[in-house]
Short mmCIF file of C-alpha atoms in Angstrom, two decimals:
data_model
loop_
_atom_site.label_atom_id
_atom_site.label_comp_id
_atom_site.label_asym_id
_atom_site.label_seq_id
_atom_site.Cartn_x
_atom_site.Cartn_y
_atom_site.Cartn_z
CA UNK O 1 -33.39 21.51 -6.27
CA UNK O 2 -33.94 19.31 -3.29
CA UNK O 3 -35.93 21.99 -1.71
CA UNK O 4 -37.96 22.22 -4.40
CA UNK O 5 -38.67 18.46 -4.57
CA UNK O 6 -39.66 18.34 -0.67
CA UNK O 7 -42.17 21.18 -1.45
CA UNK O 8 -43.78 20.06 -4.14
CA UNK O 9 -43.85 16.35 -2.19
CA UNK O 10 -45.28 18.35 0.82
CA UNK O 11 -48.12 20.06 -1.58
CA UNK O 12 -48.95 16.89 -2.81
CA UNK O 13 -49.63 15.51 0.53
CA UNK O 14 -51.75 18.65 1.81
CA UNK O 15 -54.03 18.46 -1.77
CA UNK O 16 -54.38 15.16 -2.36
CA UNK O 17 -57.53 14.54 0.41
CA UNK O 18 -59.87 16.55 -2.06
CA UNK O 19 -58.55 14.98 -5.11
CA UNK O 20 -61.68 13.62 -7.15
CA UNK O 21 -61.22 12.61 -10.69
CA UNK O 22 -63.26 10.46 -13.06
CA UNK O 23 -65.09 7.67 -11.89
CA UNK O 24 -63.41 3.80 -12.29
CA UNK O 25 -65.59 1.44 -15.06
CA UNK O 26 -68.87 0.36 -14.22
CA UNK O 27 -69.13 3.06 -11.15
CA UNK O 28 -69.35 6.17 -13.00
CA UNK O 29 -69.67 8.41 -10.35
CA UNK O 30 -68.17 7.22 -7.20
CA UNK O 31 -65.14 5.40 -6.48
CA UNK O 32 -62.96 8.47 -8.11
CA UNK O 33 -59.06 7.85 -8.87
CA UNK O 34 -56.86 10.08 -9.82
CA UNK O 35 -56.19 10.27 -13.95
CA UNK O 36 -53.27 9.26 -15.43
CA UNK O 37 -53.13 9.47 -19.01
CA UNK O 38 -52.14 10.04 -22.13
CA UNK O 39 -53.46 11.89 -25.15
CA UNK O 40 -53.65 10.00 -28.89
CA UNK O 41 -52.95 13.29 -30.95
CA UNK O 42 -52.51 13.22 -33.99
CA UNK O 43 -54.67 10.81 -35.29
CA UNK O 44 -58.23 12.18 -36.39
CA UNK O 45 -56.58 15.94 -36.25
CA UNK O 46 -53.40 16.15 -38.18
CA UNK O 47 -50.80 17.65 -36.75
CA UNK O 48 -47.43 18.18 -39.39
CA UNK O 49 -44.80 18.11 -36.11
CA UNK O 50 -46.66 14.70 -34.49
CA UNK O 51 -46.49 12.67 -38.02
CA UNK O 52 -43.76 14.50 -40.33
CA UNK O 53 -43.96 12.06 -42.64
CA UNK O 54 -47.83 12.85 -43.96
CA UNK O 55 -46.34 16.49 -44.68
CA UNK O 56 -42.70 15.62 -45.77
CA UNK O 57 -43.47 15.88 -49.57
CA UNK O 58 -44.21 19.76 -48.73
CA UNK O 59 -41.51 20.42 -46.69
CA UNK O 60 -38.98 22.08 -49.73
CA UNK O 61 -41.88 23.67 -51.17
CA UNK O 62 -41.23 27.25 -50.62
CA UNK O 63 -44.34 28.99 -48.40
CA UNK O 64 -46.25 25.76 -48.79
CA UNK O 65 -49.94 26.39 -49.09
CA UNK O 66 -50.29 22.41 -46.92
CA UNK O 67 -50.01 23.29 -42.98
CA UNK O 68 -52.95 21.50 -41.63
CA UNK O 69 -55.59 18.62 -42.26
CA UNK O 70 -57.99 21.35 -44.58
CA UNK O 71 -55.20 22.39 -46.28
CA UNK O 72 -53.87 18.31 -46.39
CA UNK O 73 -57.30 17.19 -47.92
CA UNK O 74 -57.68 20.71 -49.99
CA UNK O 75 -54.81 19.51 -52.29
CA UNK O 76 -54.77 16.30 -52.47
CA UNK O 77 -58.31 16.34 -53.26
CA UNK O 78 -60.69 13.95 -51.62
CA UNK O 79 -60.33 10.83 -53.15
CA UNK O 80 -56.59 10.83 -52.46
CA UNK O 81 -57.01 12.44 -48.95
CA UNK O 82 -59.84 9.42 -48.18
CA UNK O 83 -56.87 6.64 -49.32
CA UNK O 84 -54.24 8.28 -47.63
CA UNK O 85 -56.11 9.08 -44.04
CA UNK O 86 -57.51 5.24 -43.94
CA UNK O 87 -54.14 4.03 -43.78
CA UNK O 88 -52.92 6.25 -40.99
CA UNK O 89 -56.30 5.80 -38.91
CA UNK O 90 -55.50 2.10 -39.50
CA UNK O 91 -51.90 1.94 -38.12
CA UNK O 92 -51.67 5.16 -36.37
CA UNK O 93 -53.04 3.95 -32.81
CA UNK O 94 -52.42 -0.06 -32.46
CA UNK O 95 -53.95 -2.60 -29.68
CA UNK O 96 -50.20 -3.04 -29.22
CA UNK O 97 -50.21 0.47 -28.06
CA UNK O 98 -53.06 0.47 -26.26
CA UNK O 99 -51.43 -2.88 -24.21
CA UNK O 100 -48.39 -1.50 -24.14
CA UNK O 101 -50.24 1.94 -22.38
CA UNK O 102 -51.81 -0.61 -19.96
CA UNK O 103 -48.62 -2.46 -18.42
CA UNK O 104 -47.42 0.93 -18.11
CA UNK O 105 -50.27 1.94 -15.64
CA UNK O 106 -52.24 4.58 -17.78
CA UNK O 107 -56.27 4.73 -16.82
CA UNK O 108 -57.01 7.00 -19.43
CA UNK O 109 -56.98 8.04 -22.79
CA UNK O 110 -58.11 11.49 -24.42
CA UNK O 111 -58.85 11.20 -28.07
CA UNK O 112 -59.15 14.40 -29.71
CA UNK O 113 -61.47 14.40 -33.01
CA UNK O 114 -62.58 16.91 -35.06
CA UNK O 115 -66.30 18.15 -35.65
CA UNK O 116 -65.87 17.23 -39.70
CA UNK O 117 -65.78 13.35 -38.52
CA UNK O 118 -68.97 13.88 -36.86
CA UNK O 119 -71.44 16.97 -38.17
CA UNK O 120 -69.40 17.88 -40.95
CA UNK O 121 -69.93 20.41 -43.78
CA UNK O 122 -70.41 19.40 -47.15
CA UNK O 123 -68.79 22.30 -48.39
CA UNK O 124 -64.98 21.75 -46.59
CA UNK O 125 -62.41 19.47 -48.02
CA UNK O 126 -62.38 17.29 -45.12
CA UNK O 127 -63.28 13.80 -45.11
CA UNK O 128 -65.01 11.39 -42.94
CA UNK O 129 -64.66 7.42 -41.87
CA UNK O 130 -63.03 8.00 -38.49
CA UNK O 131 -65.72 6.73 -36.33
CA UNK O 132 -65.07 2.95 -36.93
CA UNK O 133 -61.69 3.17 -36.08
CA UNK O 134 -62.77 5.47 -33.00
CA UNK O 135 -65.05 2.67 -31.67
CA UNK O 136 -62.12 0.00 -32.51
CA UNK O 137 -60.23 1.78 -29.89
CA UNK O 138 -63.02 2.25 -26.96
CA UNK O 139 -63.14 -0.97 -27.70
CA UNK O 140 -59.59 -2.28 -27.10
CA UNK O 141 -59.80 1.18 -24.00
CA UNK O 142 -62.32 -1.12 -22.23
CA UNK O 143 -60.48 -4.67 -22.67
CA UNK O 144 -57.85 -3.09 -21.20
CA UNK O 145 -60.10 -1.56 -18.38
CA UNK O 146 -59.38 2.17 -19.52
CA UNK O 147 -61.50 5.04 -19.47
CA UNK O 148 -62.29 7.34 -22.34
CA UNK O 149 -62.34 11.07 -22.45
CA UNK O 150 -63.87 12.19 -25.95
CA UNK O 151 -62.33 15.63 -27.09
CA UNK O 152 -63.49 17.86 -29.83
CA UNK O 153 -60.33 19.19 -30.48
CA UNK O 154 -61.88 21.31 -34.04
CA UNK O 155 -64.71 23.45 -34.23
CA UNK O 156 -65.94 25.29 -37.33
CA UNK O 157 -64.09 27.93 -38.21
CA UNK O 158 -61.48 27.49 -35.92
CA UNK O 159 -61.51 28.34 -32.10
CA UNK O 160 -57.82 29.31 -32.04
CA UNK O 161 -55.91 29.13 -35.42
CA UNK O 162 -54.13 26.87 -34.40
CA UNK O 163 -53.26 23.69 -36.93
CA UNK O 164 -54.23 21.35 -34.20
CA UNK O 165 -58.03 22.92 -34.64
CA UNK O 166 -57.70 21.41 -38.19
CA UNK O 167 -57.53 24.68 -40.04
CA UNK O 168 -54.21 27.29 -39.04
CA UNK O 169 -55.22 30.84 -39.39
CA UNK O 170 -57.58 33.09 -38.66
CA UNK O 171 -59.99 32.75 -35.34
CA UNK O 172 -63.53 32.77 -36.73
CA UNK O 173 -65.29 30.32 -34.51
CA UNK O 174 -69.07 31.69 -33.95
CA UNK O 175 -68.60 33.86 -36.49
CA UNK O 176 -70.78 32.04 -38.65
CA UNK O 177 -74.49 31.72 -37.56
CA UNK O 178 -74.09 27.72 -37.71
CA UNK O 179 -70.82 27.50 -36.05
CA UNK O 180 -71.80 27.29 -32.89
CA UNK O 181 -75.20 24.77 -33.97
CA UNK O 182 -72.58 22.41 -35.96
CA UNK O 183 -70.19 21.83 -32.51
CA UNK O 184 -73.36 21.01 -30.67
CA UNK O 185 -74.35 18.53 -33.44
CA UNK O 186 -70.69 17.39 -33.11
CA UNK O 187 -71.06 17.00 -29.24
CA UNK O 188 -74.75 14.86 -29.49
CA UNK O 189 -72.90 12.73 -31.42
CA UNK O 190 -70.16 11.97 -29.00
CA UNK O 191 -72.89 11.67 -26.43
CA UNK O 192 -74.47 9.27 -28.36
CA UNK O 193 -71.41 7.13 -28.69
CA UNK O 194 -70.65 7.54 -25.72
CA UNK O 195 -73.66 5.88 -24.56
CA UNK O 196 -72.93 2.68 -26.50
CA UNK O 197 -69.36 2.19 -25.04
CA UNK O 198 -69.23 2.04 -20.95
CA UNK O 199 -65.26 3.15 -21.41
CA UNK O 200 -66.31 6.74 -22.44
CA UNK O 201 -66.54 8.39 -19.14
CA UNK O 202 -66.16 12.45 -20.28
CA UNK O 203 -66.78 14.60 -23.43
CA UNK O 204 -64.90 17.61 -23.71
CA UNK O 205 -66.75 20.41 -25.32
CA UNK O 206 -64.19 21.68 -27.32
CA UNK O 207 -60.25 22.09 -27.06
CA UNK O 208 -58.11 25.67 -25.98
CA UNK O 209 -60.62 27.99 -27.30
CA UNK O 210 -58.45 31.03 -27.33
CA UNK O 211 -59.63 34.50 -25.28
CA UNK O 212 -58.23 36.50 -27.37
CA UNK O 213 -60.11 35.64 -30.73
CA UNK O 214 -63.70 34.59 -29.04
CA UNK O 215 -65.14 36.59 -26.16
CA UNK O 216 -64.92 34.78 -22.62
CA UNK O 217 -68.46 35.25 -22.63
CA UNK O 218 -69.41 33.19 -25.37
CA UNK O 219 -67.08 30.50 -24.47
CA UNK O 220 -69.29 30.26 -21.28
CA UNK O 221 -72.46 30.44 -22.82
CA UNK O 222 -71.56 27.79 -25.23
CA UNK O 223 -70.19 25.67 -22.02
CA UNK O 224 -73.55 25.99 -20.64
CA UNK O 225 -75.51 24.73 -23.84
CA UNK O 226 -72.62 22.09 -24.34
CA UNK O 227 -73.25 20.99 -20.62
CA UNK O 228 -76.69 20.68 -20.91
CA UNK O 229 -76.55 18.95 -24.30
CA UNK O 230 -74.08 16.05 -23.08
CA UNK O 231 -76.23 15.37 -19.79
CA UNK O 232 -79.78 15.02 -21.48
CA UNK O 233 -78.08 12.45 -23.87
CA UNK O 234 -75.84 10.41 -21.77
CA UNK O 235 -76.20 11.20 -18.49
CA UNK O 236 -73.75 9.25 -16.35
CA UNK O 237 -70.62 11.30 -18.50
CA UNK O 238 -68.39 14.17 -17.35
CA UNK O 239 -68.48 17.88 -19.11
CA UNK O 240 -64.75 18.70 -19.68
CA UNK O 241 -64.05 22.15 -20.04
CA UNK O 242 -60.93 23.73 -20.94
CA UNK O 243 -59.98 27.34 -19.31
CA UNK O 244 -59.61 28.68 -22.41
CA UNK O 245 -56.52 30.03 -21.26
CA UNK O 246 -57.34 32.49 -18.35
CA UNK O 247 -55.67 32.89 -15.67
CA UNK O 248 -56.06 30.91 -12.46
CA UNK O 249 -58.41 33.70 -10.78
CA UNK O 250 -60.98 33.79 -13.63
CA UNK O 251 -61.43 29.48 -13.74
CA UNK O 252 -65.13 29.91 -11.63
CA UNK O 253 -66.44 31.91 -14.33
CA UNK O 254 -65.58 29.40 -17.39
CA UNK O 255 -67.29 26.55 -14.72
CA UNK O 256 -70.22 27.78 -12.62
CA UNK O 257 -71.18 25.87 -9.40
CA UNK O 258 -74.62 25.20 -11.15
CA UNK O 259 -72.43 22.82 -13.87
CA UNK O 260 -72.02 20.38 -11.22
CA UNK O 261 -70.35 16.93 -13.04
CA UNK O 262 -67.88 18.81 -14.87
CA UNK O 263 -64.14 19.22 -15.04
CA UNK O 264 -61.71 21.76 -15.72
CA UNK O 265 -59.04 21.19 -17.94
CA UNK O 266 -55.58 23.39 -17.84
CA UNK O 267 -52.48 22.57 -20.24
CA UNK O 268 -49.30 23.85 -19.17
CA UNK O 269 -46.33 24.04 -21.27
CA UNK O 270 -42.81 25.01 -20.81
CA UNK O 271 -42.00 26.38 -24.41
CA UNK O 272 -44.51 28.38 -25.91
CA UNK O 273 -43.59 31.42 -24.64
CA UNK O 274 -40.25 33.33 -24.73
CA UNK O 275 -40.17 34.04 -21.16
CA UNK O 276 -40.11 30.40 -19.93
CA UNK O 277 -37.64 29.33 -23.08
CA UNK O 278 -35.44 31.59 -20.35
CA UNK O 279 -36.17 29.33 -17.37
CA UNK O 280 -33.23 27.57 -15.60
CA UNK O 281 -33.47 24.08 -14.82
CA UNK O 282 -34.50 24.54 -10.71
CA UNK O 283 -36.81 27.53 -12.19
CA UNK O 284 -38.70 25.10 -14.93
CA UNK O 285 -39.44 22.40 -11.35
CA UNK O 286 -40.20 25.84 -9.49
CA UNK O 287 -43.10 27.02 -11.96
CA UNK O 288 -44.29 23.06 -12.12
CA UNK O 289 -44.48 23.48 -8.67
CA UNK O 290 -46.43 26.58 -8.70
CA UNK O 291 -49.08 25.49 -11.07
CA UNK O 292 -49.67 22.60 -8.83
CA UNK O 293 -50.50 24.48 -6.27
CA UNK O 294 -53.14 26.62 -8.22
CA UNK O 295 -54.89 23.01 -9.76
CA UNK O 296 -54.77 21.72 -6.34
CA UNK O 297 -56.59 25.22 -5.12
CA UNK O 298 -59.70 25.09 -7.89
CA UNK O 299 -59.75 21.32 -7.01
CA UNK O 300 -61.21 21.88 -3.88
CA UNK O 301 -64.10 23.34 -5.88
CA UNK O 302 -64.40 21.46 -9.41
CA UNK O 303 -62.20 18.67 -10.32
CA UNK O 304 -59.12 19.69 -11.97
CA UNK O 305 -57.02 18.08 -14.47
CA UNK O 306 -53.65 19.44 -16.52
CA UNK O 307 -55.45 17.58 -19.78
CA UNK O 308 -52.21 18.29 -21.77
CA UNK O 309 -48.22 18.58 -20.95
CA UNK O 310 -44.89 17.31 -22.04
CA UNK O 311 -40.87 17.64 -21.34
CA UNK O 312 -40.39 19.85 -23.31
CA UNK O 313 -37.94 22.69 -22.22
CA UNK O 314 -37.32 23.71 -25.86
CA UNK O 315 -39.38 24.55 -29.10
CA UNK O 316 -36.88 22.63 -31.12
CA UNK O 317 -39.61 19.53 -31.95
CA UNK O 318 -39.47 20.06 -35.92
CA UNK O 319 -42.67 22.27 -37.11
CA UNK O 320 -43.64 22.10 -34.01
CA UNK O 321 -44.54 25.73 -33.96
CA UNK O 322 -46.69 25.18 -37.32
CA UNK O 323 -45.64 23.49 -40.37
CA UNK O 324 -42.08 25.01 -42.03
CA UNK O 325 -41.76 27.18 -39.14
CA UNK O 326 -38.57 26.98 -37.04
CA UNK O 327 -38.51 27.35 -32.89
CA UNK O 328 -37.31 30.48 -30.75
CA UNK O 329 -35.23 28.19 -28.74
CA UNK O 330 -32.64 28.76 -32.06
CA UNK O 331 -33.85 32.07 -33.31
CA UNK O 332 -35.10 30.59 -36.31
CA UNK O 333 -39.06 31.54 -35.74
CA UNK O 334 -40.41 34.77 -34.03
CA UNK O 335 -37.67 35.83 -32.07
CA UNK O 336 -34.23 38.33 -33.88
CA UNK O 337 -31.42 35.72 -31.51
CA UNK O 338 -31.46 32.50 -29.72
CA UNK O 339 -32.87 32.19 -26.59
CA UNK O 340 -29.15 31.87 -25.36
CA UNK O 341 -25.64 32.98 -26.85
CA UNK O 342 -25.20 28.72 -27.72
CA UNK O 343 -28.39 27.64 -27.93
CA UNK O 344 -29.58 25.29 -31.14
CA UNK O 345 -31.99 22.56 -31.86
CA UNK O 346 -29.39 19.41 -32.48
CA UNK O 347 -30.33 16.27 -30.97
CA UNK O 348 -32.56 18.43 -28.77
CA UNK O 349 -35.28 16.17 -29.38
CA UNK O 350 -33.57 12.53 -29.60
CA UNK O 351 -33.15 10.96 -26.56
CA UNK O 352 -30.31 8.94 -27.65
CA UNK O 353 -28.38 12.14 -27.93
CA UNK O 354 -29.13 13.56 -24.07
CA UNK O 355 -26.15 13.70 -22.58
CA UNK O 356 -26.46 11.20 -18.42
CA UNK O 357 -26.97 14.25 -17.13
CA UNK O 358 -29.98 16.28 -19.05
CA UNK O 359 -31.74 12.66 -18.87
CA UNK O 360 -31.42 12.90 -15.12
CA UNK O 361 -32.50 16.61 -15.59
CA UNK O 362 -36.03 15.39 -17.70
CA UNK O 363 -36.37 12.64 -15.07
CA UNK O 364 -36.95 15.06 -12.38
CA UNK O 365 -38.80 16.98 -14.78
CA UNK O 366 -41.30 14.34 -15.10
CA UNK O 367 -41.36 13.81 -11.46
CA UNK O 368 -42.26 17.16 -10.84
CA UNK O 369 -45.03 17.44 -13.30
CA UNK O 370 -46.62 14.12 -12.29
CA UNK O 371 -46.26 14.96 -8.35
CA UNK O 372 -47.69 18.85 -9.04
CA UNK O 373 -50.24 17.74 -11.01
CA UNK O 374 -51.88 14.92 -8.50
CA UNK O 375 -52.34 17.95 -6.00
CA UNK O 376 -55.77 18.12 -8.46
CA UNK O 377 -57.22 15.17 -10.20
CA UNK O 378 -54.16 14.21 -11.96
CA UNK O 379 -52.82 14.61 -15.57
CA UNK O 380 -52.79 13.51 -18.92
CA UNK O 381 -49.49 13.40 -20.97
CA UNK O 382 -49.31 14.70 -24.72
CA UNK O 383 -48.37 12.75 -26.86
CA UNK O 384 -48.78 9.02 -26.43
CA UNK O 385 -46.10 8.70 -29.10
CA UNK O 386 -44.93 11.10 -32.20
CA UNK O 387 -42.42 10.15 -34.63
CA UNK O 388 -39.07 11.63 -34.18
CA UNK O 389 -40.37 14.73 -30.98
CA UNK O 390 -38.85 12.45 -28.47
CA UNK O 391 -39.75 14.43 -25.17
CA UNK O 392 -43.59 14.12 -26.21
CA UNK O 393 -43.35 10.59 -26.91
CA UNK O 394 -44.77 8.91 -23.26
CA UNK O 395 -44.19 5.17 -24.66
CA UNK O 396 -40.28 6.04 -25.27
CA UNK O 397 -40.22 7.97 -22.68
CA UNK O 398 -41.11 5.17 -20.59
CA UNK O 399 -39.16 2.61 -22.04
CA UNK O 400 -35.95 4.29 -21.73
CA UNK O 401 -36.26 4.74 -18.20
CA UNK O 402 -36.93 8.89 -18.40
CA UNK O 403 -40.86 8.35 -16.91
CA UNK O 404 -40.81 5.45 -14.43
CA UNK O 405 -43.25 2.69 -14.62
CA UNK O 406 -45.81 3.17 -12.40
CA UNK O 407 -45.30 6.88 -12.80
CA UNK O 408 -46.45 7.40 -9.03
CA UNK O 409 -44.75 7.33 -5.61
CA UNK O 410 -41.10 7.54 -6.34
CA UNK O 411 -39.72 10.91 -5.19
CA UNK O 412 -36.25 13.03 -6.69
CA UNK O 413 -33.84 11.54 -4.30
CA UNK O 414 -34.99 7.62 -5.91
CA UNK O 415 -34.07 7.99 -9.73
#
C-alpha cells in the first residue's frame, strides 16, 4: 500500500506543472487553480437514492411506476409536484451549506439542472420555478468567492436512461427532430445567466451521454454546435464536455484542438461494474492511481477534470442502482450471488458503523482519489451531501475526519 501511495505522490509531482483548471473570480482566463469541488445533485434532477424520502411513499408499492422526476411529477400531477418541488428547492441546498463548503476549502460547485427548468416542453409533466433558487445560490457561490460550473445534467429524451437524466429508460436523445434544438435552447439560457453572475465560470453541454445509445459522432457534432453556442453568448465561460464514456485513447475526438477553452470531464467510479465490486483494497488505490495517470496525460493537451467520484467501494447506497432496485455488492440486483461468499449491505453506508479500521481504509481512499486526480485539473466530489448514502456525503465526510480539511497536501503515512 505504501508503494502505491509514493507512486501516486510521485505522479502527482511529475503532472502537476501542466495542470490548468478554471480561472479564479474576476480573472477568467488566467490565474488557473486547480478545482476542488463538489457537486449539488439532487436538487433540480431528482435522484430516489440522494433524497429517499421524496420517493419513500412508493417504496412498498410493488413495480412502482415512480423512479424518476417525470415519473415523480407524472403522478402526482402538477399542481402537487409544483408544491412539493418548491419546498425541496427551498431547503435542499442552504447558505449554511454553501459556508459550511467554504471553511472546508471547496472553489467550486457543479449544479446539475435539467433542460425542462430552462426550454421545457409543454407537453412533459415536468415543472418549472428552479431558476430563482438557481440564482439564490450563484449568489451565495460568489459571497463566498466560489466558482460556478452550470451542468445540463437532462436532455430530451434522455441521453442515457439513466434516472439522473430525469426520465429512466429508454435512450432516445436526438431521436426526435427537436431534441437536439431544445438542449441548445437549454444551453443559451445558461449562457445567458451565466452572463449576469461573474461566479459562473463553465457550462457543461450536457451530462454522461452514453456511446452506446447515441452515436460518438453526434455527440461531437452536438459538442461543436454547443461550443459555439456558449462562446457567442458569454464569451469569457468554459465548454465542459463529458467523454461520454470512451476510453482514454478516443478523448481527442470528443474535444478537437479547434475547441480551444474547453474542458474534459471524466467520472470514475468504483461500483458500477462487477469487475471492480471484485477489487481488493491496495487494487481499488492501484486503479485510482492509474486513472490519474491517464487525466494527467490528456491534461497536457485540454484541461482535465474527474467532474464526478465518491468512496464508494460498494453498490449498497439504497436505490442507488435505480429506484426499488437492490446492489450486486449483495446479489440482490443483476448479479445470481454476492460479490463475495459474506458480502451484504448492513451499515455499509453509515459511517457510524465502519469499523477504526475500514475508516482508515476510506481515508486513504480519499487520499488517493484527491492526489490522482490533481495530476489533471483537479476534481469534483459527488455528492455534497445525500441523506442516509454516507460515503457520497462530502460535508460528513469531512466532519468526521474521513476527508481532511484542506483536502490537499497531507500524504498516507499522515492520517
Amino acid at each position: 500500500m505504501l508503494f502505491t501511495t509514493t507512486l501516486c505522490l510521485i505522479l502527482l509531482a511529475v503532472f502537476k506543472v501542466s495542470a490548468l483548471t478554471l480561472p479564479a473570480l474576476g480573472k477568467r482566463q488566467e490565474d488557473y487553480e486547480l478545482v476542488r469541488g463538489v457537486n449539488l445533485g439532487g436538487l433540480f434532477v431528482l435522484e430516489p437514492w440522494i433524497t429517499p424520502s421524496l420517493f419513500e411513499e412508493w417504496a412498498n408499492q410493488p413495480n412502482s411506476t415512480v423512479v424518476d422526476e417525470w415519473s415523480y411529477c407524472e403522478t402526482l400531477g402538477k399542481a402537487e409536484c409544483q408544491r412539493r418541488l418548491n419546498e425541496h428547492w427551498g431547503s435542499w441546498v442552504s447558505e449554511a451549506d454553501i459556508a459550511a463548503l467554504a471553511s472546508m476549502h471547496i472553489n467550486t460547485i457543479r449544479i446539475p439542472i435539467g433542460y425542462w427548468a430552462l426550454a421545457p416542453d409543454p407537453a412533459d409533466p415536468y415543472i418549472q420555478g428552479q431558476v430563482p433558487f438557481l440564482e439564490r445560490i450563484l449568489v451565495w457561490a460568489s459571497n463566498y468567492r466560489m466558482r460556478v460550473i452550470l451542468d445540463l445534467h437532462g436532455v430530451p429524451g434522455s441521453q442515457n436512461g439513466f434516472d439522473n437524466s430525469g426520465k429512466r429508460g429508454d435512450i432516445r436523445w436526438t431521436k426526435s427532430g427537436t431534441d437536439m434544438q431544445r438542449s441548445l435552447e437549454s444551453l443559451g439560457v445558461l449562457a445567458i445567466i451565466a452572463n449576469r453572475y461573474p461566479s459562473v465560470v463553465a457550462i457543461q453541454a450536457v451530462n454522461e451521454p452514453a456511446n452506446w445509445g447515441v452515436p460518438k459522432a453526434t455527440i461531437i457534432q452536438f459538442y461543436t454546435r454547443a461550443y459555439n453556442l456558449i462562446k457567442s453568448v458569454a464569451p469569457h465561460v468554459a465548454a465542459v464536455f463529458h467523454d461520454a464514456f470512451l476510453a482514454p485513447s478516443e478523448w481527442a475526438d470528443i474535444v478537437p484542438r479547434n475547441l480551444t477553452d474547453s474542458i474534459l470531464d471524466t467520472h470514475i467510479y468504483h461500483v458500477f461494474v462487477e469487475d471492480q465490486l471484485q477489487l481488493s483494497p491496495t487494487e481499488h488505490l492501484r486503479k485510482a492511481c492509474d486513472d490519474g495517470r491517464n487525466i494527467g496525460r490528456f491534461n497536457t493537451r485540454t484541461r482535465t477534470i474527474c467532474g464526478e467520484f465518491s468512496l464508494a467501494t460498494t453498490d449498497c447506497a439504497r436505490w442507488l442502482n435505480g429506484f426499488q432496485r437492490g446492489a450486486r455488492w449483495d446479489g440482490t440486483y443483476l448479479t445470481e450471488k454476492p460479490i463475495f461468499d459474506n458480502s451484504n449491505c448492513q451499515g455499509m453506508e453509515n459511517i457510524e458503523s465502519w469499523s477504526p479500521r475500514k475508516r482508515e481504509y476510506i481515508r486513504r481512499f480519499a487520499m488517493a482519489q484527491l492526489q490522482a486526480y490533481e495530476m489533471g485539473s483537479g476534481w469534483i466530489f459527488w455528492n455534497f451531501k445525500t441523506e442516509s448514502a454516507d460515503a457520497w456525503n462530502y460535508i460528513k465526510l469531512v466532519n468526521t475526519g474521513i476527508i481532511p480539511n484542506p483536502p490537499i497536501g497531507r500524504s498516507f503515512d499522515t492520517i
